Amino acid sequence: MIRSSSSPLPAEVSNVLPESIRVVTGDPLDIVSLLRQAHHPGAGAVVLFSGEVRDSNKGREVAYLEYESHVPLAEKMVHDILDEAREKWGLKAAIAQHRIGKLAIGQSAVVVITAAAHRREAYEANQHIIHRIKHEVPIWKCEYFSDGTHQWGNNCNC
Amino acid sequence: MIRSSSSPLPAEVSNVLPESIRVVTGDPLDIVSLLRQAHHPGAGAVVLFSGEVRDSNKGREVAYLEYESHVPLAEKMVHDILDEAREKWGLKAAIAQHRIGKLAIGQSAVVVITAAAHRREAYEANQHIIHRIKHEVPIWKCEYFSDGTHQWGNNCNC
Amino acid sequence: MKIHVYAKLKDYFSPEFELDAVAHNTDELKLRLLEINGEAGQILDSCRFAIEEGFIDHDHKLKENDTVIIIPPSSGG
Amino acid sequence: MKIHVYAKLKDYFSPEFELDAVAHNTDELKLRLLEINGEAGQILDSCRFAIEEGFIDHDHKLKENDTVIIIPPSSGG
């Protein structure tokens, strides 16, 4: 729970990714709302990763990024990755959301949240999930540089 | 940045722990506000850890927790730990806050936020900071169980 | 057969187009695509192929009314 | 000399008290504390000692008007 005013979700609700969370979305990621959905009375550790747009990459000044995705396949793959992680690490909650479209410097491109009884599992699962999302899921980054050029990414943003 | 509406902080502001952040506080931890202060245009990765009060420990039902601290020493030690981590991992931001007093199930007892250019550093530094806070800093947990007994903690909550 | 390409592949092909030539599997499809743009060989070798139901490998039999999605290496996050 | 104790140490001593006996260092202080409560030996052996300026070790010379903080193993987080 991030605020004392919000009540913990029952296990059977927060144990699955709520239908309302779109894995791939064109809207700004609402980290606060996602965190709220990751809370669980049996979770002693919540880890959140936010991948954000940096102002430069390999010495070149970045103006903005644009992400595209094959959404149906991406959503299915992310759900599978989260399900596997939930089972492997006994997670109380596992949430991921990736933004597509145009992103400004500092905006969040991807958020991964894991909740577990103990912190080792929450960190490990979180790193595993973001690694797989970056390397396996059909989502692509295009960097638009301040000099007017652009480049489809092969390299990680973070 | 967690919302597209908030503007990134300049490096020299977010590179130090703002004076306004109390390392040890009796108030509920405001994760949203802390996250906002961790943003940096050069940070591609932000990792947040929240240690939260579990509803049971080793099979015993927990009613609530109470933390106490030797605050002046705790604040100094946490500042030193954050400074060392900032330097070792080249962090763009490092923030930690620990709550004291009475905490209900699901409430956040400690938050650590790290921001770095790349995610490996953000995860590693985050785990290092929470490990040291738990093991070195003069903050103590007392578990109050539903059966009316209590126990000063030696063991980690998460 | 409908073809959808993404990301860097769009530097070589239209995002969506109808392939008139026949391709019974992804190996044949790659050859047909190289006939359209001979410079796409290297990137095509790094791509995965999928149909609506999911990823397919090189011995999957393609049907004439399939929509084939060509997926370059991921760069999300 | 003023003594402040925390956490589980409060099961053995008052949170804050004035020690009338003389203790020139933490080893002597431990002996004085054991005279108050002989059952505190094990927990005192696991404690660190500090004064206002920070942690001190066993050869630090204590002064009569020091406030000594006795710090059991941390259990934050």
Short mmCIF file of C-alpha atoms in Angstrom, two decimals:
data_model
loop_
_atom_site.label_atom_id
_atom_site.label_comp_id
_atom_site.label_asym_id
_atom_site.label_seq_id
_atom_site.Cartn_x
_atom_site.Cartn_y
_atom_site.Cartn_z
CA MET A 1 0.00 0.00 0.00
CA ILE A 2 1.50 3.34 -0.89
CA ARG A 3 -0.89 5.47 1.10
CA SER A 4 -2.32 4.51 4.43
CA SER A 5 -5.75 5.44 3.18
CA SER A 6 -5.96 2.71 0.51
CA SER A 7 -7.06 -0.73 1.66
CA PRO A 8 -5.07 -3.84 0.67
CA LEU A 9 -6.46 -5.89 -2.20
CA PRO A 10 -7.50 -9.47 -1.46
CA ALA A 11 -5.03 -12.08 -2.72
CA GLU A 12 -7.26 -13.42 -5.48
CA VAL A 13 -7.63 -9.99 -7.01
CA SER A 14 -4.03 -8.79 -7.04
CA ASN A 15 -2.62 -12.19 -7.93
CA VAL A 16 -3.67 -11.77 -11.56
CA LEU A 17 -3.04 -8.86 -13.86
CA PRO A 18 -6.29 -6.92 -13.75
CA GLU A 19 -8.06 -6.82 -17.10
CA SER A 20 -7.99 -3.04 -16.88
CA ILE A 21 -4.20 -2.92 -17.25
CA ARG A 22 -3.29 -2.71 -20.92
CA VAL A 23 0.15 -4.23 -21.38
CA VAL A 24 0.81 -1.97 -24.36
CA THR A 25 -0.67 1.50 -24.32
CA GLY A 26 -0.42 4.82 -26.12
CA ASP A 27 -1.23 6.72 -22.93
CA PRO A 28 1.32 8.04 -20.41
CA LEU A 29 2.09 5.31 -17.86
CA ASP A 30 0.32 5.94 -14.57
CA ILE A 31 2.90 4.61 -12.12
CA VAL A 32 0.85 5.54 -9.08
CA SER A 33 -2.16 3.58 -10.24
CA LEU A 34 -0.01 0.59 -11.23
CA LEU A 35 1.72 0.58 -7.83
CA ARG A 36 -1.62 0.62 -6.08
CA GLN A 37 -2.62 -2.52 -7.97
CA ALA A 38 0.56 -4.34 -6.95
CA HIS A 39 -0.12 -4.24 -3.21
CA HIS A 40 -0.78 -7.46 -1.35
CA PRO A 41 -0.98 -8.13 2.41
CA GLY A 42 1.42 -11.08 2.02
CA ALA A 43 4.03 -9.04 0.16
CA GLY A 44 6.88 -7.63 2.23
CA ALA A 45 8.75 -6.34 -0.80
CA VAL A 46 7.60 -4.38 -3.82
CA VAL A 47 10.10 -3.53 -6.57
CA LEU A 48 9.29 -1.11 -9.37
CA PHE A 49 11.38 -0.53 -12.47
CA SER A 50 10.73 2.43 -14.73
CA GLY A 51 12.59 2.69 -18.02
CA GLU A 52 12.75 6.36 -18.94
CA VAL A 53 13.78 8.33 -22.00
CA ARG A 54 17.31 9.67 -21.63
CA ASP A 55 18.43 12.98 -23.11
CA SER A 56 21.37 11.39 -24.91
CA ASN A 57 22.56 8.05 -26.25
CA LYS A 58 26.19 7.32 -27.10
CA GLY A 59 27.00 11.00 -27.04
CA ARG A 60 24.18 12.06 -29.36
CA GLU A 61 21.47 14.39 -28.13
CA VAL A 62 18.06 12.75 -28.23
CA ALA A 63 15.03 14.91 -29.08
CA TYR A 64 12.36 12.26 -28.50
CA LEU A 65 11.63 8.57 -28.96
CA GLU A 66 8.93 6.74 -30.77
CA TYR A 67 7.96 3.15 -29.98
CA GLU A 68 5.92 0.81 -32.15
CA SER A 69 4.68 -2.68 -31.45
CA HIS A 70 2.82 -5.61 -32.91
CA VAL A 71 0.34 -5.23 -30.09
CA PRO A 72 -1.59 -8.56 -30.05
CA LEU A 73 1.60 -10.63 -30.01
CA ALA A 74 3.30 -8.27 -27.55
CA GLU A 75 0.40 -8.45 -25.11
CA LYS A 76 0.26 -12.24 -25.26
CA MET A 77 4.03 -12.53 -24.73
CA VAL A 78 4.11 -10.14 -21.80
CA HIS A 79 1.22 -11.98 -20.13
CA ASP A 80 3.12 -15.27 -20.57
CA ILE A 81 6.34 -13.77 -19.18
CA LEU A 82 4.45 -12.44 -16.13
CA ASP A 83 2.69 -15.77 -15.57
CA GLU A 84 5.98 -17.67 -15.69
CA ALA A 85 7.64 -15.21 -13.30
CA ARG A 86 4.71 -15.36 -10.89
CA GLU A 87 5.04 -19.12 -10.71
CA LYS A 88 8.85 -19.30 -10.64
CA TRP A 89 9.32 -16.73 -7.87
CA GLY A 90 5.99 -17.19 -6.07
CA LEU A 91 5.12 -13.55 -6.69
CA LYS A 92 2.13 -11.96 -5.01
CA ALA A 93 1.81 -9.52 -7.92
CA ALA A 94 3.49 -8.97 -11.28
CA ILE A 95 2.56 -6.07 -13.52
CA ALA A 96 4.12 -4.68 -16.69
CA GLN A 97 3.12 -1.91 -19.02
CA HIS A 98 4.91 -0.57 -22.11
CA ARG A 99 4.10 2.67 -23.81
CA ILE A 100 4.07 3.12 -27.58
CA GLY A 101 3.96 6.25 -29.73
CA LYS A 102 5.97 9.41 -29.22
CA LEU A 103 7.75 9.95 -25.86
CA ALA A 104 9.54 13.03 -24.55
CA ILE A 105 12.76 13.02 -22.50
CA GLY A 106 12.10 11.83 -18.96
CA GLN A 107 8.88 10.04 -19.74
CA SER A 108 8.47 6.43 -18.72
CA ALA A 109 8.56 3.94 -21.61
CA VAL A 110 8.08 0.79 -19.55
CA VAL A 111 7.15 -0.08 -15.99
CA VAL A 112 7.58 -3.46 -14.28
CA ILE A 113 6.31 -4.06 -10.75
CA THR A 114 6.87 -7.21 -8.72
CA ALA A 115 5.68 -7.99 -5.20
CA ALA A 116 6.87 -10.94 -3.13
CA ALA A 117 7.08 -12.04 0.49
CA HIS A 118 10.83 -11.31 0.53
CA ARG A 119 12.93 -8.87 -1.38
CA ARG A 120 15.34 -11.20 -3.18
CA GLU A 121 12.51 -12.71 -5.21
CA ALA A 122 11.00 -9.32 -6.00
CA TYR A 123 14.32 -7.93 -7.35
CA GLU A 124 15.24 -11.07 -9.28
CA ALA A 125 11.85 -11.47 -10.91
CA ASN A 126 11.73 -7.78 -11.79
CA GLN A 127 15.10 -7.92 -13.57
CA HIS A 128 14.11 -11.11 -15.36
CA ILE A 129 10.83 -9.64 -16.61
CA ILE A 130 12.34 -6.41 -17.96
CA HIS A 131 15.17 -8.35 -19.62
CA ARG A 132 12.71 -10.59 -21.46
CA ILE A 133 10.43 -7.71 -22.43
CA LYS A 134 13.38 -5.83 -23.92
CA HIS A 135 14.80 -8.79 -25.81
CA GLU A 136 11.82 -10.91 -26.84
CA VAL A 137 8.65 -8.88 -27.11
CA PRO A 138 7.84 -7.25 -30.48
CA ILE A 139 8.26 -3.63 -29.39
CA TRP A 140 10.69 -1.35 -31.19
CA LYS A 141 12.26 1.97 -30.33
CA CYS A 142 13.15 4.68 -32.82
CA GLU A 143 15.43 7.45 -31.56
CA TYR A 144 14.95 10.88 -33.06
CA PHE A 145 18.07 12.99 -32.57
CA SER A 146 18.34 16.74 -32.24
CA ASP A 147 20.27 16.86 -35.55
CA GLY A 148 17.14 15.70 -37.38
CA THR A 149 18.27 12.11 -38.00
CA HIS A 150 16.64 9.03 -36.59
CA GLN A 151 17.66 5.45 -35.90
CA TRP A 152 15.77 2.28 -35.14
CA GLY A 153 17.18 0.86 -31.93
CA ASN A 154 19.06 -2.34 -31.47
CA ASN A 155 20.59 -1.25 -28.22
CA CYS A 156 18.84 -0.92 -24.92
CA ASN A 157 17.83 2.49 -23.65
CA CYS A 158 18.73 1.51 -20.12
CA MET B 1 9.36 11.44 -14.79
CA ILE B 2 6.23 9.65 -13.74
CA ARG B 3 3.79 12.06 -15.36
CA SER B 4 4.31 13.85 -18.62
CA SER B 5 3.18 17.04 -16.96
CA SER B 6 6.10 17.29 -14.51
CA SER B 7 9.30 18.80 -15.83
CA PRO B 8 12.66 17.08 -15.27
CA LEU B 9 14.81 18.43 -12.47
CA PRO B 10 18.21 19.85 -13.40
CA ALA B 11 21.12 17.56 -12.53
CA GLU B 12 22.45 19.67 -9.72
CA VAL B 13 19.13 19.57 -7.93
CA SER B 14 18.29 15.88 -8.12
CA ASN B 15 21.86 14.75 -7.61
CA VAL B 16 21.66 15.48 -3.91
CA LEU B 17 19.04 14.37 -1.46
CA PRO B 18 16.77 17.39 -1.12
CA GLU B 19 16.77 18.88 2.36
CA SER B 20 13.02 18.42 2.42
CA ILE B 21 13.34 14.62 2.46
CA ARG B 22 13.54 13.40 6.04
CA VAL B 23 15.41 10.10 6.06
CA VAL B 24 13.52 8.96 9.16
CA THR B 25 9.93 10.08 9.55
CA GLY B 26 6.84 9.35 11.58
CA ASP B 27 4.58 10.22 8.66
CA PRO B 28 3.30 7.76 6.03
CA LEU B 29 5.83 7.49 3.20
CA ASP B 30 4.72 9.45 0.15
CA ILE B 31 6.06 7.23 -2.63
CA VAL B 32 4.66 9.43 -5.37
CA SER B 33 6.43 12.52 -4.11
CA LEU B 34 9.69 10.61 -3.58
CA LEU B 35 9.55 9.16 -7.10
CA ARG B 36 9.02 12.61 -8.54
CA GLN B 37 12.22 13.78 -6.84
CA ALA B 38 14.23 10.88 -8.28
CA HIS B 39 13.75 11.84 -11.92
CA HIS B 40 16.68 13.01 -13.98
CA PRO B 41 17.01 13.60 -17.73
CA GLY B 42 20.16 11.48 -17.81
CA ALA B 43 18.58 8.52 -16.05
CA GLY B 44 17.26 5.73 -18.25
CA ALA B 45 16.44 3.48 -15.30
CA VAL B 46 14.65 4.17 -12.05
CA VAL B 47 14.31 1.38 -9.47
CA LEU B 48 12.09 1.70 -6.42
CA PHE B 49 12.00 -0.68 -3.48
CA SER B 50 9.22 -0.53 -0.94
CA GLY B 51 9.41 -2.69 2.17
CA GLU B 52 5.89 -3.27 3.38
CA VAL B 53 4.33 -4.75 6.50
CA ARG B 54 3.28 -8.37 5.92
CA ASP B 55 0.25 -9.93 7.56
CA SER B 56 2.28 -12.83 8.96
CA ASN B 57 5.81 -13.79 9.89
CA LYS B 58 6.97 -17.39 10.32
CA GLY B 59 3.39 -18.58 10.53
CA ARG B 60 2.31 -16.06 13.17
CA GLU B 61 -0.39 -13.50 12.41
CA VAL B 62 0.92 -9.95 12.67
CA ALA B 63 -1.41 -7.24 13.98
CA TYR B 64 0.90 -4.27 13.42
CA LEU B 65 4.53 -3.21 13.64
CA GLU B 66 6.28 -0.49 15.52
CA TYR B 67 9.66 0.92 14.52
CA GLU B 68 11.97 2.99 16.66
CA SER B 69 15.25 4.64 15.79
CA HIS B 70 18.12 6.67 17.12
CA VAL B 71 17.24 9.32 14.60
CA PRO B 72 20.35 11.56 14.46
CA LEU B 73 22.71 8.63 13.93
CA ALA B 74 20.29 6.90 11.55
CA GLU B 75 19.97 10.01 9.38
CA LYS B 76 23.73 10.49 9.22
CA MET B 77 24.33 6.83 8.34
CA VAL B 78 21.68 6.75 5.62
CA HIS B 79 23.09 9.93 4.07
CA ASP B 80 26.56 8.36 4.08
CA ILE B 81 25.25 5.12 2.53
CA LEU B 82 23.47 7.10 -0.22
CA ASP B 83 26.55 9.23 -0.90
CA GLU B 84 28.77 6.16 -1.23
CA ALA B 85 26.25 4.45 -3.54
CA ARG B 86 25.92 7.58 -5.69
CA GLU B 87 29.65 7.63 -6.21
CA LYS B 88 30.19 3.88 -6.64
CA TRP B 89 27.42 3.37 -9.22
CA GLY B 90 27.38 6.88 -10.73
CA LEU B 91 23.77 7.32 -9.72
CA LYS B 92 21.75 10.27 -11.00
CA ALA B 93 19.59 10.09 -7.87
CA ALA B 94 19.51 8.09 -4.65
CA ILE B 95 16.75 8.54 -2.09
CA ALA B 96 15.80 6.59 1.02
CA GLN B 97 13.19 7.11 3.65
CA HIS B 98 12.31 4.95 6.67
CA ARG B 99 9.19 5.29 8.70
CA ILE B 100 9.08 4.97 12.48
CA GLY B 101 6.18 4.57 14.88
CA LYS B 102 3.19 2.29 14.46
CA LEU B 103 2.52 0.75 11.02
CA ALA B 104 -0.48 -1.23 9.81
CA ILE B 105 -0.38 -4.26 7.49
CA GLY B 106 0.41 -3.21 3.93
CA GLN B 107 1.96 0.11 4.85
CA SER B 108 5.39 0.97 3.58
CA ALA B 109 8.15 0.91 6.22
CA VAL B 110 11.02 1.87 3.95
CA VAL B 111 11.47 3.18 0.42
CA VAL B 112 14.70 3.23 -1.58
CA ILE B 113 14.85 4.85 -5.03
CA THR B 114 17.84 4.77 -7.36
CA ALA B 115 18.18 6.34 -10.80
CA ALA B 116 21.03 5.62 -13.21
CA ALA B 117 21.79 5.82 -16.91
CA HIS B 118 21.43 2.04 -17.23
CA ARG B 119 19.37 -0.46 -15.32
CA ARG B 120 22.07 -2.76 -13.95
CA GLU B 121 23.49 0.04 -11.80
CA ALA B 122 20.06 1.13 -10.60
CA TYR B 123 19.13 -2.41 -9.45
CA GLU B 124 22.52 -3.16 -7.88
CA ALA B 125 22.74 0.10 -5.98
CA ASN B 126 19.15 -0.24 -4.79
CA GLN B 127 19.77 -3.71 -3.35
CA HIS B 128 23.01 -2.56 -1.75
CA ILE B 129 21.36 0.44 -0.09
CA ILE B 130 18.41 -1.49 1.38
CA HIS B 131 20.76 -4.23 2.61
CA ARG B 132 22.91 -1.73 4.46
CA ILE B 133 19.93 0.17 5.87
CA LYS B 134 18.49 -3.06 7.26
CA HIS B 135 21.75 -4.32 8.74
CA GLU B 136 23.65 -1.22 9.86
CA VAL B 137 21.36 1.68 10.58
CA PRO B 138 19.98 2.07 14.14
CA ILE B 139 16.34 1.36 13.33
CA TRP B 140 14.48 -1.45 15.08
CA LYS B 141 11.26 -3.26 14.39
CA CYS B 142 8.90 -4.64 17.00
CA GLU B 143 6.26 -7.08 15.78
CA TYR B 144 2.94 -7.08 17.59
CA PHE B 145 1.11 -10.35 17.00
CA SER B 146 -2.61 -10.98 16.98
CA ASP B 147 -2.25 -13.17 20.08
CA GLY B 148 -1.20 -10.10 22.09
CA THR B 149 2.50 -10.91 22.29
CA HIS B 150 5.29 -8.86 20.78
CA GLN B 151 8.85 -9.45 19.69
CA TRP B 152 11.76 -7.16 18.86
CA GLY B 153 12.98 -8.16 15.43
CA ASN B 154 16.29 -9.65 14.52
CA ASN B 155 15.07 -11.00 11.25
CA CYS B 156 14.27 -9.04 8.15
CA ASN B 157 10.68 -8.29 7.27
CA CYS B 158 11.34 -8.86 3.60
CA MET C 1 -0.54 -13.32 -48.83
CA LYS C 2 -0.51 -10.18 -46.66
CA ILE C 3 2.81 -9.00 -45.25
CA HIS C 4 3.21 -6.69 -42.24
CA VAL C 5 6.66 -5.35 -41.41
CA TYR C 6 7.83 -3.25 -38.47
CA ALA C 7 10.56 -0.90 -37.29
CA LYS C 8 13.78 -0.97 -39.34
CA LEU C 9 12.15 -3.26 -41.92
CA LYS C 10 10.08 -0.27 -42.97
CA ASP C 11 13.28 1.19 -44.42
CA TYR C 12 13.16 -1.70 -46.91
CA PHE C 13 9.47 -2.47 -47.44
CA SER C 14 6.06 -0.85 -47.15
CA PRO C 15 4.57 -1.40 -43.68
CA GLU C 16 1.76 -3.54 -45.15
CA PHE C 17 1.55 -5.00 -48.60
CA GLU C 18 0.08 -7.86 -50.60
CA LEU C 19 2.61 -10.38 -51.88
CA ASP C 20 1.47 -11.81 -55.19
CA ALA C 21 4.26 -14.37 -55.51
CA VAL C 22 3.83 -17.79 -53.94
CA ALA C 23 5.74 -18.71 -50.75
CA HIS C 24 5.11 -22.07 -49.09
CA ASN C 25 7.30 -21.37 -46.06
CA THR C 26 9.41 -18.60 -44.52
CA ASP C 27 12.54 -19.58 -46.49
CA GLU C 28 10.64 -19.10 -49.74
CA LEU C 29 9.09 -15.93 -48.37
CA LYS C 30 12.54 -14.48 -47.65
CA LEU C 31 13.55 -15.17 -51.28
CA ARG C 32 10.40 -13.42 -52.57
CA LEU C 33 11.13 -10.43 -50.32
CA LEU C 34 14.73 -10.23 -51.55
CA GLU C 35 13.32 -10.03 -55.09
CA ILE C 36 11.53 -6.87 -53.96
CA ASN C 37 14.55 -5.41 -52.14
CA GLY C 38 17.89 -7.16 -52.50
CA GLU C 39 19.45 -5.15 -49.68
CA ALA C 40 17.20 -6.62 -46.99
CA GLY C 41 19.11 -9.91 -46.67
CA GLN C 42 20.98 -9.13 -43.48
CA ILE C 43 18.04 -7.74 -41.57
CA LEU C 44 15.71 -10.51 -42.78
CA ASP C 45 18.17 -13.07 -41.39
CA SER C 46 17.76 -11.49 -37.94
CA CYS C 47 13.94 -11.50 -38.08
CA ARG C 48 11.35 -13.82 -36.64
CA PHE C 49 8.14 -14.63 -38.51
CA ALA C 50 4.67 -14.88 -37.06
CA ILE C 51 1.08 -15.37 -38.14
CA GLU C 52 -1.91 -14.30 -36.13
CA GLU C 53 -1.65 -17.38 -33.90
CA GLY C 54 1.98 -16.76 -32.96
CA PHE C 55 5.55 -17.36 -34.09
CA ILE C 56 6.25 -19.86 -36.87
CA ASP C 57 9.48 -21.56 -37.88
CA HIS C 58 10.91 -22.36 -41.28
CA ASP C 59 9.00 -25.60 -41.81
CA HIS C 60 5.59 -24.11 -41.03
CA LYS C 61 3.42 -24.39 -44.18
CA LEU C 62 2.13 -20.97 -45.19
CA LYS C 63 -1.33 -20.57 -46.71
CA GLU C 64 -2.19 -18.16 -49.50
CA ASN C 65 -4.54 -16.08 -47.31
CA ASP C 66 -2.19 -15.88 -44.32
CA THR C 67 -1.08 -12.56 -42.91
CA VAL C 68 2.61 -12.92 -42.15
CA ILE C 69 4.16 -10.59 -39.58
CA ILE C 70 7.90 -10.04 -39.90
CA ILE C 71 9.51 -9.16 -36.61
CA PRO C 72 12.98 -7.60 -36.38
CA PRO C 73 14.97 -7.92 -33.13
CA SER C 74 13.15 -6.33 -30.19
CA SER C 75 14.31 -2.98 -28.83
CA GLY C 76 11.67 -2.19 -26.25
CA GLY C 77 12.24 -0.71 -22.84
CA MET D 1 27.00 9.49 32.57
CA LYS D 2 23.68 9.31 30.70
CA ILE D 3 22.69 6.01 29.07
CA HIS D 4 20.14 5.62 26.26
CA VAL D 5 19.06 2.14 25.23
CA TYR D 6 16.81 1.00 22.41
CA ALA D 7 14.62 -1.84 21.19
CA LYS D 8 15.20 -5.21 22.94
CA LEU D 9 17.57 -3.56 25.43
CA LYS D 10 14.50 -1.90 26.94
CA ASP D 11 13.49 -5.37 28.20
CA TYR D 12 16.62 -5.13 30.42
CA PHE D 13 17.07 -1.44 31.22
CA SER D 14 15.11 1.79 31.38
CA PRO D 15 15.15 3.62 28.04
CA GLU D 16 17.16 6.50 29.55
CA PHE D 17 18.95 6.58 32.89
CA GLU D 18 21.82 8.18 34.75
CA LEU D 19 24.69 5.81 35.54
CA ASP D 20 26.31 6.82 38.82
CA ALA D 21 29.13 4.28 38.66
CA VAL D 22 32.35 5.18 36.83
CA ALA D 23 33.12 3.67 33.42
CA HIS D 24 36.24 4.76 31.52
CA ASN D 25 35.45 2.76 28.37
CA THR D 26 32.75 0.50 26.92
CA ASP D 27 34.22 -2.66 28.48
CA GLU D 28 33.88 -1.09 31.92
CA LEU D 29 30.44 0.23 30.99
CA LYS D 30 29.28 -3.30 30.11
CA LEU D 31 30.40 -4.52 33.55
CA ARG D 32 28.51 -1.69 35.27
CA LEU D 33 25.40 -2.52 33.22
CA LEU D 34 25.66 -6.21 34.15
CA GLU D 35 25.66 -5.14 37.80
CA ILE D 36 22.26 -3.57 37.11
CA ASN D 37 20.92 -6.57 35.15
CA GLY D 38 23.01 -9.73 35.06
CA GLU D 39 20.88 -11.27 32.28
CA ALA D 40 21.88 -8.64 29.70
CA GLY D 41 25.29 -10.17 28.92
CA GLN D 42 24.38 -11.85 25.64
CA ILE D 43 22.53 -8.91 24.16
CA LEU D 44 25.17 -6.41 25.31
CA ASP D 45 27.80 -8.48 23.51
CA SER D 46 25.86 -7.94 20.26
CA CYS D 47 25.51 -4.18 20.74
CA ARG D 48 27.44 -1.24 19.34
CA PHE D 49 28.13 1.87 21.41
CA ALA D 50 27.89 5.45 20.27
CA ILE D 51 28.15 8.96 21.63
CA GLU D 52 26.62 12.00 19.99
CA GLU D 53 29.48 12.24 17.50
CA GLY D 54 29.11 8.64 16.28
CA PHE D 55 30.14 5.06 17.02
CA ILE D 56 32.97 4.42 19.49
CA ASP D 57 35.06 1.31 20.05
CA HIS D 58 36.31 -0.32 23.24
CA ASP D 59 39.40 1.88 23.64
CA HIS D 60 37.53 5.17 23.32
CA LYS D 61 37.90 7.09 26.61
CA LEU D 62 34.47 7.94 28.02
CA LYS D 63 33.90 11.20 29.90
CA GLU D 64 31.67 11.57 32.93
CA ASN D 65 29.21 13.88 31.19
CA ASP D 66 28.93 11.77 28.01
CA THR D 67 25.61 10.43 26.80
CA VAL D 68 26.24 6.87 25.67
CA ILE D 69 23.84 5.30 23.20
CA ILE D 70 23.69 1.51 23.22
CA ILE D 71 22.64 0.11 19.89
CA PRO D 72 21.39 -3.46 19.49
CA PRO D 73 21.59 -5.16 16.06
CA SER D 74 19.56 -3.29 13.47
CA SER D 75 16.23 -4.67 12.29
CA GLY D 76 14.94 -1.93 10.05
CA GLY D 77 13.20 -2.38 6.71
#
